Amino acid sequence: MVTWGALLHFLIILSLPLFSKSVYHEESSELKTEAGDLNLRCIDIERNALLKFSEGLIDPFGQLASWVGIDCCRWKGVHCRNQTGHVVKLNLRAVSYSSRLGGKISPSLLDLKYLKYLDLSMNDFQGIPIPDFFGSFERMRYLNLSCASFSGIVPPHLGNLSNLRYLDLLAYSNPYDYIGSNWVSDLNWVSGLTSLKYLDLGYINLSLETNWLQALNTLPSLSELYLYYCGLQNIPPSPLNLNFTSLSVLDLSYNHFNSLPQWLFNISSLATLRLSSCYMKPSISKAAWEDLCHLQALDLSYNEIAGDISDLIGALSRCSNHSIEMLKLWNSHMSGQLPESLGFLKNLRFLHLDENLITGPIPESIGKLSKLNYFGLAENQLNGTIPESVGKLTELTELCLYKNSWGGVLSQKHMEGLRKLEYFSVSSSNEAFSINLSDEWVPPFSLRFIEIDSYPLGPKFPTWLKTQKQLDSIILTNVSVSGTIPHWLKKLCPQIQRLDLSYNQLGGMLPDSLAFPGYTRVIVDFSFNRLSGQIPLWPNVTHLILANNLFSGSIPTNIGQVMLRLNILDLSGNLLNDSIPLSISDMVYLQRLDLSNNLLYGEIHEKWRNLQEIRVIDLSRNNLSGNIPNSICSMPNLFWLKLSSNSLSGELSSLKNCTSLSALDLGGNEFSGNIPQWIGESLLSLVVLSIRANMFYGNIPEKLCHLYNLHILDLADNNLSGSIPSCLDNFSSLSSWTPYSPYSHYSYWNYVFIPQMVLVVKGLPIMYTLTLYLVKAIDLSRNNLRGDIPEEITHLSTLGSLNLSWNQLTGKIPDSIGSLKQLEALDLSHNNLSGPIPLSLTSITSLSKLNVSYNNLSGKIPSTNQFQTFNDPSIYEGNPGLWGSPLQTPCLTINKGKVEGCEAKDYDNDEDDTLPYYISLVLGFGIGFWVVFGSLVMKRSWRHAYFRFLDRVADCLYIFIKLNMAHLQRMMSKE
Ligand SMILES: *[C@@H]1O[C@H](CO)[C@@H](O)[C@H](O)[C@H]1NC(C)=O
Ligand SMILES: *[C@@H]1O[C@H](CO)[C@@H](O)[C@H](O)[C@H]1NC(C)=O
Ligand SMILES: *[C@@H]1O[C@H](CO)[C@@H](O)[C@H](O)[C@H]1NC(C)=O
C-alpha cells in the first residue's frame, strides 16, 4: 500500500539518465546499417509469420495498415537484413495513444529465426502474461517489453536468451491505475543472460528474492541495472566478490533498505548511483564520502541521511577529476552550511538540495560553477545572503530559492548574467530581505515561470515583468499588489498554464473575454482578493479558483456550456445569490465543485447524472432549501459531500445509494426523523459523518456501529434520546492505529486528494490536512441521551476527542476511561454523572482539555500529572461534592447532600465560556484537491525538474501523459 505522499514523492523524485551511456544506441545504430535498402526481398515464411502475428493483435487505430503487400520489409516497424532479406528487427513501440496495440501474441513470431530486436513497449496488452516462447529467440539481442501492461510471472524461459544485451521489463504500465505491479519474479533465470549489459526490472515484485545481489553477480558484462520499486528488503552489508567490473548505472530507488552499505560507494566503475526513497537512516561516516570520486551522478533523496552538507561537498571538492555532475539530496535531512569549496565542483550541472535543514549563506564561489543548469535550495533554512556571483551562472535555467530566511538584498546584479534563466522562484520569511529590481530594468533572460510569494512587491506589479514575453506560469501570491489586472498580463493569457495571484488586494471586475490556451491544465487562482462583479466565463480554463472575493449576482446560467473543460470550480466565500445553474451538469470533467459560503438559495436541482468524474461537492453555508435530490448518488466517484449550514429538510433516503461516500456533512440543516438504519448498511466507506444541529430524534441506531472506518462521528445538537450504544467499540479505526490515510485509495496517479478539515480548537480554527486521518473524535453532545456512559467506549484507544456534554447521562465515569490513551479533549459537562473523577484519567498524558462541570461528581479532584495544568476552576464547577485545587474552597463536609462552604463563586458564566467545545466539529471540512500534474506545476520547479530529468519510469509516464493529452485534445476537438 502506498500513501499519496509516497506517490507524490515518487512522481517528483526523478533523476536523470543523462549519464547513462545506453547500450540501446549501440544496438540500434548497428541495426540501422542493416536495414533501409529499398530493394529488399521479404522471405515468404517470415511474411506469413508476421501476418499471423498481426491477426492476433487488436489494432483499433490501424497502426498496421501498411502490413499489406508482398514485401514485408517495407512494412511499418519491420526491418530486414540487407543482404539476406531476413527480418531482424521488429519495432512496434507505441508512440501515441492511437498507436497502442493489444490482443494476443502469436507463436508464429518464432518463424522469424533471425530476429535480434523486438520492441513492444508502451502498448496495452491488458494483463496477458509475457509469452513463454519469447525465451526461444536464439539470436535476440534486444528485448523491450516495458510499460506494455503485461502481467503475471516473468517466464524463467527468458533466461535462455544468452545473446541478449538489452532487457527492459519495466512493469509500470498505466499511470491511471492504482500503483502496483502484479509481476512477480525471482532472479534465478537471470543467470543465463550471460551477455547482458542493460537490465531494467523496475516495478517487478522481487520481494521474495532473498539474494538478488548474488543472482545478478553472475552477469559480468552488466553495465546498467535498474531495480527500483521492486520491494527489495535486504542489501548485503558486504558482498564478498563483486563481478560488476563494468557497472556504470545502478538504480535501487524505492526499495526498503535499512542501511546504506559502504560497498555501494566502492564500485569504482559506477558513474550513476540512485538510492532515493529507500527508507534508509544510515549513519554515514564523514570518511565514506571520500570514496565518491568516480561518481558523476548521486541521488540520495528522501532518505534520512542527516549528514552535514559541508562534509559531502568538501569531500567531492577534493576529487581531482571533478567528475560530479549531478548531486541530488532532496529531502534528506542534511544540515550545515554550503562550504566555499562548492566552487571546485566545476562540472556540476544539477544541484538539488531542496527541503533540507541547510543554514547560512550561499557561498561566493557559486559563481565558478559555470556549467550549473539547475540550482535548487528551496525550503531550507538559509539565513544569509544571496551573493551577486550567482549572476555569473550563464548556463543556469532554474533557480529555486523559495521558502528560506534570506537576508540582504536581491538586485539586478544577482541576475545580470542569467541569460538562460527560465524558472525563478524566491521567497523569504525574513523581513530583512529585500528585492530591489528597478522598474526600468530589462532582464537578460526570458522567464517561463516566476514565483515570488509573501514579499511586498506592490502596490504596483513590477514593471520589468512586462518584458517577459514567454511567461506561462505566474505565481505572485501575497505580494501586496492592488488595483486591477494590468493590460500586459491579460495579453499573456493565451500562453498561460498557471496564473496565481491569490492573497493580494486586486479589485475591480474581471474581463469577461480573456483567452486562455487549450492546454490540458490551465489553472487560474485569484482567491483572497477584492474582485467584484460577475463571475467571468473563460472557455479553456480547467481550474478556476475565485474563492473569497466579492463576486456577486447569480452564477451565469450558461457557465456549464462555456466552461466545459472545468475540473475544479471554486467560487466559495463570495456574495453569489440566486440558484445553482442547471448547466453545471454539463461540465463532464468536473471533479470538485465548491460553492460554499455564498448567498445561494432555491433547491438543489436534480441534474447530477452527467458529472461522472466529480469527487467533491461543497454547497455548505448557503440558503439552499428543499430535499437532497435523488440523483446526487448517480455520481459514482463522489466521496466528499458537504451540505451543512443550509435550510435543507426532509429525510435522507436519497443518500442511500451513495456508497462511495467517505465524508458526509449535513450539519446545521433542518433534517428530521430517525437516523436511518441504512447508513450503517450502505455507506460503509464513511470516514466522517456529521449530522449535528438538525432535528433528528429517536435512538442512535446500533447499525451505525457497522461503520468500521469511521473516525469522526458528530451527532451533536439534535433531539436524540435513549442510551449511547455500547457497540461503539466496533469502530475499529478508532481503536487501532491506522498507519495509512484512509484516503490513500483515492491516490491514483492522476489525482491526489488532500482532504482538509478545519477544526476549531478553543476558538482557533486549525486546518488539518495530511493529518486529518489522525483526527479521531466522537461528539454526541446536546441531545437527550440517558443512561450510563458505556464502558465499551473506553476501548476506543486512539480516540482524540470525546464530547458527551449537555445530555442526561447518569452513573459513574467509567473507571477504565484511562484506557483512552490518545485522548486530548474530554467533555462530560452538564450531565448527571456522579461518583469521583476516576484516577485513571491522570494517566492520559495527552489530555489537555477537560470539562466535567455541572454534574454530581464528588470527591477530591486528582492533582497529579496533567491535572496540575488544569487551573481553571470553571471546568469543575457545579459539582457540589467536588473539592480540591483549583476550586476555591476545599470542601470537607457534606451535609445531607448539601455542601457547606464550597459554593463556587461565580455561577453565571456566559455560556460561551462554559461551552466546552474544545474541538468543535461543526465547522466541518473543506477539501484541498490537487491534480498531480497540477501540483507539479504548483510546486514550482518540480514540474520542470520532473520533465527535464526523466528517468526510466518518468519516461514511461511522460509518454502516457502525452498519449492521454493527445486523446483529450481529440475528444475536445470532436465536441
Ligand atoms: C546493402 O547491401 C548492398 C550490397 O550488398 C550495399 O551496397 C549497401 O551499402 C548495403 N546497404 C546498407 C544500408 O548497408
Ligand atoms: C562471477 O561470475 C561468474 C560467471 O560469469 C560466476 O561463475 C562467479 O561465481 C561470479 N562470482 C561471484 C562472486 O559471484
Ligand atoms: C543563521 O542561523 C544559524 C543557525 O540557526 C545561526 O547560528 C546564525 O547566526 C544565523 N545567521 C544569520 C546571519 O542570521
Tab-separated table of N, CA, C and O in Angstrom, residues 630-713:
chain	number	residue	atom	x	y	z
A	630	ASN	N	-32.468	12.904	-5.410
A	630	ASN	CA	-32.074	11.503	-5.535
A	630	ASN	C	-30.857	11.307	-6.414
A	630	ASN	O	-30.034	10.441	-6.181
A	631	SER	N	-30.757	12.147	-7.444
A	631	SER	CA	-29.700	11.930	-8.433
A	631	SER	C	-28.311	12.174	-7.864
A	631	SER	O	-27.322	11.885	-8.514
A	632	ILE	N	-28.221	12.718	-6.652
A	632	ILE	CA	-26.902	13.020	-6.109
A	632	ILE	C	-26.058	11.750	-6.012
A	632	ILE	O	-24.830	11.790	-6.092
A	633	CYS	N	-26.708	10.621	-5.881
A	633	CYS	CA	-25.954	9.372	-5.783
A	633	CYS	C	-25.653	8.752	-7.138
A	633	CYS	O	-25.125	7.644	-7.208
A	634	SER	N	-25.972	9.437	-8.204
A	634	SER	CA	-25.660	8.862	-9.509
A	634	SER	C	-24.241	9.218	-9.930
A	634	SER	O	-23.820	8.878	-11.022
A	635	MET	N	-23.502	9.904	-9.049
A	635	MET	CA	-22.121	10.247	-9.373
A	635	MET	C	-21.214	9.198	-8.736
A	635	MET	O	-21.031	9.178	-7.526
A	636	PRO	N	-20.649	8.316	-9.540
A	636	PRO	CA	-20.016	7.118	-8.982
A	636	PRO	C	-18.772	7.397	-8.161
A	636	PRO	O	-18.372	6.562	-7.358
A	637	ASN	N	-18.149	8.547	-8.375
A	637	ASN	CA	-16.892	8.793	-7.675
A	637	ASN	C	-17.021	9.751	-6.505
A	637	ASN	O	-16.019	10.087	-5.867
A	638	LEU	N	-18.225	10.204	-6.241
A	638	LEU	CA	-18.397	11.201	-5.188
A	638	LEU	C	-17.951	10.636	-3.849
A	638	LEU	O	-18.461	9.623	-3.387
A	639	PHE	N	-16.978	11.272	-3.234
A	639	PHE	CA	-16.573	10.763	-1.920
A	639	PHE	C	-16.644	11.816	-0.844
A	639	PHE	O	-16.493	11.511	0.321
A	640	TRP	N	-16.891	13.061	-1.216
A	640	TRP	CA	-16.883	14.091	-0.194
A	640	TRP	C	-18.076	14.995	-0.462
A	640	TRP	O	-18.095	15.723	-1.457
A	641	LEU	N	-19.079	14.941	0.391
A	641	LEU	CA	-20.296	15.716	0.167
A	641	LEU	C	-20.578	16.561	1.390
A	641	LEU	O	-20.759	16.052	2.500
A	642	LYS	N	-20.620	17.837	1.179
A	642	LYS	CA	-20.807	18.742	2.299
A	642	LYS	C	-21.959	19.685	1.997
A	642	LYS	O	-21.884	20.485	1.064
A	643	LEU	N	-23.022	19.565	2.774
A	643	LEU	CA	-24.214	20.379	2.545
A	643	LEU	C	-24.596	21.131	3.812
A	643	LEU	O	-25.727	21.606	3.946
A	644	SER	N	-23.664	21.267	4.725
A	644	SER	CA	-24.004	21.811	6.039
A	644	SER	C	-24.384	23.292	5.974
A	644	SER	O	-24.105	23.985	4.999
A	645	SER	N	-25.046	23.749	7.028
A	645	SER	CA	-25.446	25.152	7.172
A	645	SER	C	-26.234	25.672	5.979
A	645	SER	O	-25.843	26.625	5.305
A	646	ASN	N	-27.320	24.992	5.709
A	646	ASN	CA	-28.315	25.462	4.753
A	646	ASN	C	-29.670	25.309	5.430
A	646	ASN	O	-29.736	25.183	6.667
A	647	SER	N	-30.715	25.320	4.651
A	647	SER	CA	-32.037	25.072	5.244
A	647	SER	C	-32.655	23.828	4.619
A	647	SER	O	-33.850	23.788	4.346
A	648	LEU	N	-31.823	22.853	4.363
A	648	LEU	CA	-32.324	21.626	3.739
A	648	LEU	C	-33.168	20.849	4.740
A	648	LEU	O	-32.922	20.888	5.950
A	649	SER	N	-34.137	20.134	4.200
A	649	SER	CA	-35.035	19.430	5.112
A	649	SER	C	-35.427	18.089	4.515
A	649	SER	O	-34.898	17.660	3.492
A	650	GLY	N	-36.354	17.459	5.163
A	650	GLY	CA	-36.822	16.168	4.684
A	650	GLY	C	-36.014	15.053	5.299
A	650	GLY	O	-35.343	15.216	6.314
A	651	GLU	N	-36.093	13.886	4.664
A	651	GLU	CA	-35.370	12.742	5.186
A	651	GLU	C	-34.175	12.469	4.297
A	651	GLU	O	-33.961	13.141	3.302
A	652	LEU	N	-33.409	11.493	4.657
A	652	LEU	CA	-32.128	11.319	3.977
A	652	LEU	C	-32.152	10.223	2.928
A	652	LEU	O	-31.121	9.874	2.382
A	653	SER	N	-33.335	9.688	2.622
A	653	SER	CA	-33.364	8.465	1.824
A	653	SER	C	-32.635	8.607	0.486
A	653	SER	O	-32.133	7.632	-0.056
A	654	SER	N	-32.512	9.837	-0.029
A	654	SER	CA	-31.852	9.994	-1.321
A	654	SER	C	-30.368	9.667	-1.260
A	654	SER	O	-29.719	9.545	-2.293
A	655	LEU	N	-29.821	9.553	-0.066
A	655	LEU	CA	-28.379	9.273	0.029
A	655	LEU	C	-28.078	7.781	0.125
A	655	LEU	O	-26.929	7.376	0.211
A	656	LYS	N	-29.139	6.995	0.089
A	656	LYS	CA	-28.976	5.579	0.366
A	656	LYS	C	-27.988	4.889	-0.583
A	656	LYS	O	-27.288	3.968	-0.197
A	657	ASN	N	-27.947	5.350	-1.820
A	657	ASN	CA	-27.065	4.678	-2.785
A	657	ASN	C	-25.706	5.335	-2.939
A	657	ASN	O	-24.952	4.983	-3.831
A	658	CYS	N	-25.404	6.303	-2.103
A	658	CYS	CA	-24.108	6.986	-2.226
A	658	CYS	C	-23.023	6.146	-1.567
A	658	CYS	O	-22.360	6.568	-0.611
A	659	THR	N	-22.818	4.966	-2.084
A	659	THR	CA	-21.937	4.034	-1.391
A	659	THR	C	-20.471	4.444	-1.451
A	659	THR	O	-19.657	3.908	-0.712
A	660	SER	N	-20.135	5.371	-2.341
A	660	SER	CA	-18.726	5.753	-2.428
A	660	SER	C	-18.354	6.843	-1.425
A	660	SER	O	-17.188	7.209	-1.333
A	661	LEU	N	-19.319	7.350	-0.696
A	661	LEU	CA	-19.034	8.494	0.186
A	661	LEU	C	-18.059	8.142	1.305
A	661	LEU	O	-18.235	7.155	2.004
A	662	SER	N	-17.076	8.990	1.466
A	662	SER	CA	-16.186	8.869	2.612
A	662	SER	C	-16.530	9.890	3.678
A	662	SER	O	-16.292	9.668	4.852
A	663	ALA	N	-17.005	11.026	3.244
A	663	ALA	CA	-17.316	12.073	4.208
A	663	ALA	C	-18.664	12.675	3.870
A	663	ALA	O	-18.933	13.018	2.721
A	664	LEU	N	-19.489	12.790	4.882
A	664	LEU	CA	-20.824	13.336	4.695
A	664	LEU	C	-21.080	14.337	5.812
A	664	LEU	O	-21.041	13.980	6.991
A	665	ASP	N	-21.292	15.576	5.438
A	665	ASP	CA	-21.578	16.599	6.434
A	665	ASP	C	-22.912	17.260	6.123
A	665	ASP	O	-23.051	17.958	5.113
A	666	LEU	N	-23.890	17.012	6.979
A	666	LEU	CA	-25.217	17.574	6.793
A	666	LEU	C	-25.571	18.506	7.941
A	666	LEU	O	-26.734	18.866	8.132
A	667	GLY	N	-24.562	18.898	8.718
A	667	GLY	CA	-24.820	19.670	9.937
A	667	GLY	C	-25.527	20.983	9.657
A	667	GLY	O	-25.453	21.539	8.559
A	668	GLY	N	-26.269	21.475	10.662
A	668	GLY	CA	-26.873	22.805	10.555
A	668	GLY	C	-27.921	22.922	9.475
A	668	GLY	O	-27.938	23.888	8.718
A	669	ASN	N	-28.786	21.910	9.352
A	669	ASN	CA	-29.917	21.989	8.437
A	669	ASN	C	-31.195	21.705	9.206
A	669	ASN	O	-31.207	21.806	10.453
A	670	GLU	N	-32.232	21.384	8.487
A	670	GLU	CA	-33.499	21.116	9.168
A	670	GLU	C	-33.975	19.694	8.926
A	670	GLU	O	-35.170	19.426	8.831
A	671	PHE	N	-33.031	18.810	8.784
A	671	PHE	CA	-33.406	17.406	8.595
A	671	PHE	C	-34.035	16.880	9.873
A	671	PHE	O	-33.655	17.273	10.973
A	672	SER	N	-34.972	15.963	9.679
A	672	SER	CA	-35.607	15.418	10.866
A	672	SER	C	-35.865	13.932	10.681
A	672	SER	O	-35.496	13.338	9.666
A	673	GLY	N	-36.490	13.348	11.650
A	673	GLY	CA	-36.757	11.914	11.600
A	673	GLY	C	-35.711	11.155	12.381
A	673	GLY	O	-34.855	11.734	13.050
A	674	ASN	N	-35.805	9.836	12.291
A	674	ASN	CA	-34.804	8.994	12.943
A	674	ASN	C	-33.539	8.962	12.101
A	674	ASN	O	-33.593	9.154	10.887
A	675	ILE	N	-32.440	8.707	12.744
A	675	ILE	CA	-31.216	8.470	11.965
A	675	ILE	C	-31.427	7.142	11.246
A	675	ILE	O	-31.680	6.135	11.890
A	676	PRO	N	-31.353	7.136	9.910
A	676	PRO	CA	-31.709	5.909	9.199
A	676	PRO	C	-30.753	4.759	9.512
A	676	PRO	O	-29.547	4.955	9.617
A	677	GLN	N	-31.335	3.581	9.632
A	677	GLN	CA	-30.545	2.372	9.851
A	677	GLN	C	-29.576	2.114	8.695
A	677	GLN	O	-28.476	1.634	8.884
A	678	TRP	N	-30.024	2.452	7.477
A	678	TRP	CA	-29.237	2.052	6.304
A	678	TRP	C	-27.900	2.764	6.223
A	678	TRP	O	-27.017	2.356	5.478
A	679	ILE	N	-27.737	3.843	6.964
A	679	ILE	CA	-26.414	4.493	6.936
A	679	ILE	C	-25.351	3.460	7.301
A	679	ILE	O	-24.297	3.385	6.685
A	680	GLY	N	-25.674	2.638	8.282
A	680	GLY	CA	-24.718	1.614	8.707
A	680	GLY	C	-24.682	0.402	7.797
A	680	GLY	O	-23.885	-0.501	7.992
A	681	GLU	N	-25.559	0.378	6.800
A	681	GLU	CA	-25.561	-0.751	5.871
A	681	GLU	C	-24.996	-0.370	4.509
A	681	GLU	O	-24.284	-1.140	3.876
A	682	SER	N	-25.325	0.841	4.050
A	682	SER	CA	-24.938	1.234	2.691
A	682	SER	C	-23.668	2.078	2.646
A	682	SER	O	-22.876	1.962	1.727
A	683	LEU	N	-23.518	2.960	3.600
A	683	LEU	CA	-22.423	3.932	3.476
A	683	LEU	C	-21.190	3.442	4.230
A	683	LEU	O	-20.630	4.126	5.074
A	684	LEU	N	-20.759	2.246	3.862
A	684	LEU	CA	-19.721	1.601	4.660
A	684	LEU	C	-18.337	2.210	4.497
A	684	LEU	O	-17.426	1.875	5.223
A	685	SER	N	-18.195	3.118	3.533
A	685	SER	CA	-16.887	3.755	3.373
A	685	SER	C	-16.761	5.009	4.224
A	685	SER	O	-15.710	5.657	4.194
A	686	LEU	N	-17.796	5.354	4.926
A	686	LEU	CA	-17.757	6.630	5.646
A	686	LEU	C	-16.597	6.702	6.627
A	686	LEU	O	-16.377	5.789	7.413
A	687	VAL	N	-15.905	7.799	6.550
A	687	VAL	CA	-14.829	8.086	7.473
A	687	VAL	C	-15.256	9.237	8.389
A	687	VAL	O	-14.912	9.285	9.555
A	688	VAL	N	-16.027	10.134	7.813
A	688	VAL	CA	-16.528	11.279	8.562
A	688	VAL	C	-18.045	11.334	8.402
A	688	VAL	O	-18.547	11.299	7.270
A	689	LEU	N	-18.750	11.407	9.503
A	689	LEU	CA	-20.203	11.564	9.445
A	689	LEU	C	-20.612	12.656	10.416
A	689	LEU	O	-20.376	12.550	11.622
A	690	SER	N	-21.201	13.714	9.881
A	690	SER	CA	-21.725	14.749	10.766
A	690	SER	C	-23.161	15.074	10.389
A	690	SER	O	-23.445	15.417	9.233
A	691	ILE	N	-24.049	14.947	11.368
A	691	ILE	CA	-25.424	15.398	11.150
A	691	ILE	C	-25.806	16.358	12.267
A	691	ILE	O	-26.966	16.491	12.623
A	692	ARG	N	-24.822	17.027	12.827
A	692	ARG	CA	-25.090	17.845	14.002
A	692	ARG	C	-26.051	18.982	13.685
A	692	ARG	O	-26.242	19.364	12.535
A	693	ALA	N	-26.661	19.498	14.727
A	693	ALA	CA	-27.525	20.667	14.620
A	693	ALA	C	-28.620	20.478	13.568
A	693	ALA	O	-28.771	21.269	12.646
A	694	ASN	N	-29.332	19.368	13.684
A	694	ASN	CA	-30.541	19.156	12.909
A	694	ASN	C	-31.645	18.811	13.901
A	694	ASN	O	-31.533	19.155	15.095
A	695	MET	N	-32.684	18.167	13.410
A	695	MET	CA	-33.784	17.851	14.323
A	695	MET	C	-34.036	16.346	14.371
A	695	MET	O	-35.165	15.892	14.416
A	696	PHE	N	-32.968	15.603	14.293
A	696	PHE	CA	-33.115	14.150	14.371
A	696	PHE	C	-33.547	13.751	15.776
A	696	PHE	O	-33.121	14.367	16.758
A	697	TYR	N	-34.390	12.741	15.829
A	697	TYR	CA	-34.806	12.256	17.146
A	697	TYR	C	-34.750	10.740	17.166
A	697	TYR	O	-34.371	10.093	16.186
A	698	GLY	N	-35.110	10.184	18.266
A	698	GLY	CA	-35.071	8.728	18.398
A	698	GLY	C	-33.696	8.271	18.866
A	698	GLY	O	-32.830	9.076	19.217
A	699	ASN	N	-33.543	6.952	18.860
A	699	ASN	CA	-32.296	6.380	19.371
A	699	ASN	C	-31.172	6.503	18.351
A	699	ASN	O	-31.413	6.662	17.157
A	700	ILE	N	-29.965	6.360	18.845
A	700	ILE	CA	-28.816	6.210	17.934
A	700	ILE	C	-28.846	4.759	17.478
A	700	ILE	O	-28.725	3.855	18.309
A	701	PRO	N	-29.037	4.492	16.171
A	701	PRO	CA	-29.185	3.099	15.754
A	701	PRO	C	-27.891	2.305	15.933
A	701	PRO	O	-26.806	2.814	15.668
A	702	GLU	N	-28.071	1.072	16.394
A	702	GLU	CA	-26.893	0.205	16.576
A	702	GLU	C	-26.155	-0.020	15.266
A	702	GLU	O	-24.950	-0.228	15.241
A	703	LYS	N	-26.914	0.045	14.182
A	703	LYS	CA	-26.302	-0.197	12.863
A	703	LYS	C	-25.153	0.776	12.574
A	703	LYS	O	-24.247	0.464	11.807
A	704	LEU	N	-25.204	1.956	13.163
A	704	LEU	CA	-24.110	2.914	12.933
A	704	LEU	C	-22.767	2.317	13.320
A	704	LEU	O	-21.726	2.690	12.781
A	705	CYS	N	-22.814	1.377	14.235
A	705	CYS	CA	-21.562	0.766	14.689
A	705	CYS	C	-20.904	-0.064	13.598
A	705	CYS	O	-19.769	-0.502	13.740
A	706	HIS	N	-21.614	-0.283	12.484
A	706	HIS	CA	-21.004	-1.037	11.380
A	706	HIS	C	-20.077	-0.184	10.535
A	706	HIS	O	-19.451	-0.677	9.613
A	707	LEU	N	-20.040	1.090	10.819
A	707	LEU	CA	-19.166	1.973	10.029
A	707	LEU	C	-17.741	1.860	10.577
A	707	LEU	O	-17.229	2.726	11.263
A	708	TYR	N	-17.117	0.755	10.218
A	708	TYR	CA	-15.831	0.439	10.821
A	708	TYR	C	-14.754	1.468	10.553
A	708	TYR	O	-13.810	1.601	11.298
A	709	ASN	N	-14.893	2.182	9.441
A	709	ASN	CA	-13.830	3.120	9.071
A	709	ASN	C	-13.992	4.489	9.697
A	709	ASN	O	-13.156	5.357	9.521
A	710	LEU	N	-15.100	4.668	10.372
A	710	LEU	CA	-15.419	5.993	10.877
A	710	LEU	C	-14.352	6.484	11.842
A	710	LEU	O	-13.929	5.766	12.724
A	711	HIS	N	-13.919	7.695	11.656
A	711	HIS	CA	-13.074	8.251	12.707
A	711	HIS	C	-13.549	9.608	13.191
A	711	HIS	O	-13.001	10.146	14.137
A	712	ILE	N	-14.571	10.136	12.558
A	712	ILE	CA	-15.214	11.318	13.134
A	712	ILE	C	-16.722	11.089	13.089
A	712	ILE	O	-17.295	10.912	12.016
A	713	LEU	N	-17.335	11.069	14.248
A	713	LEU	CA	-18.782	10.884	14.339
A	713	LEU	C	-19.344	12.055	15.118
A	713	LEU	O	-19.009	12.262	16.284
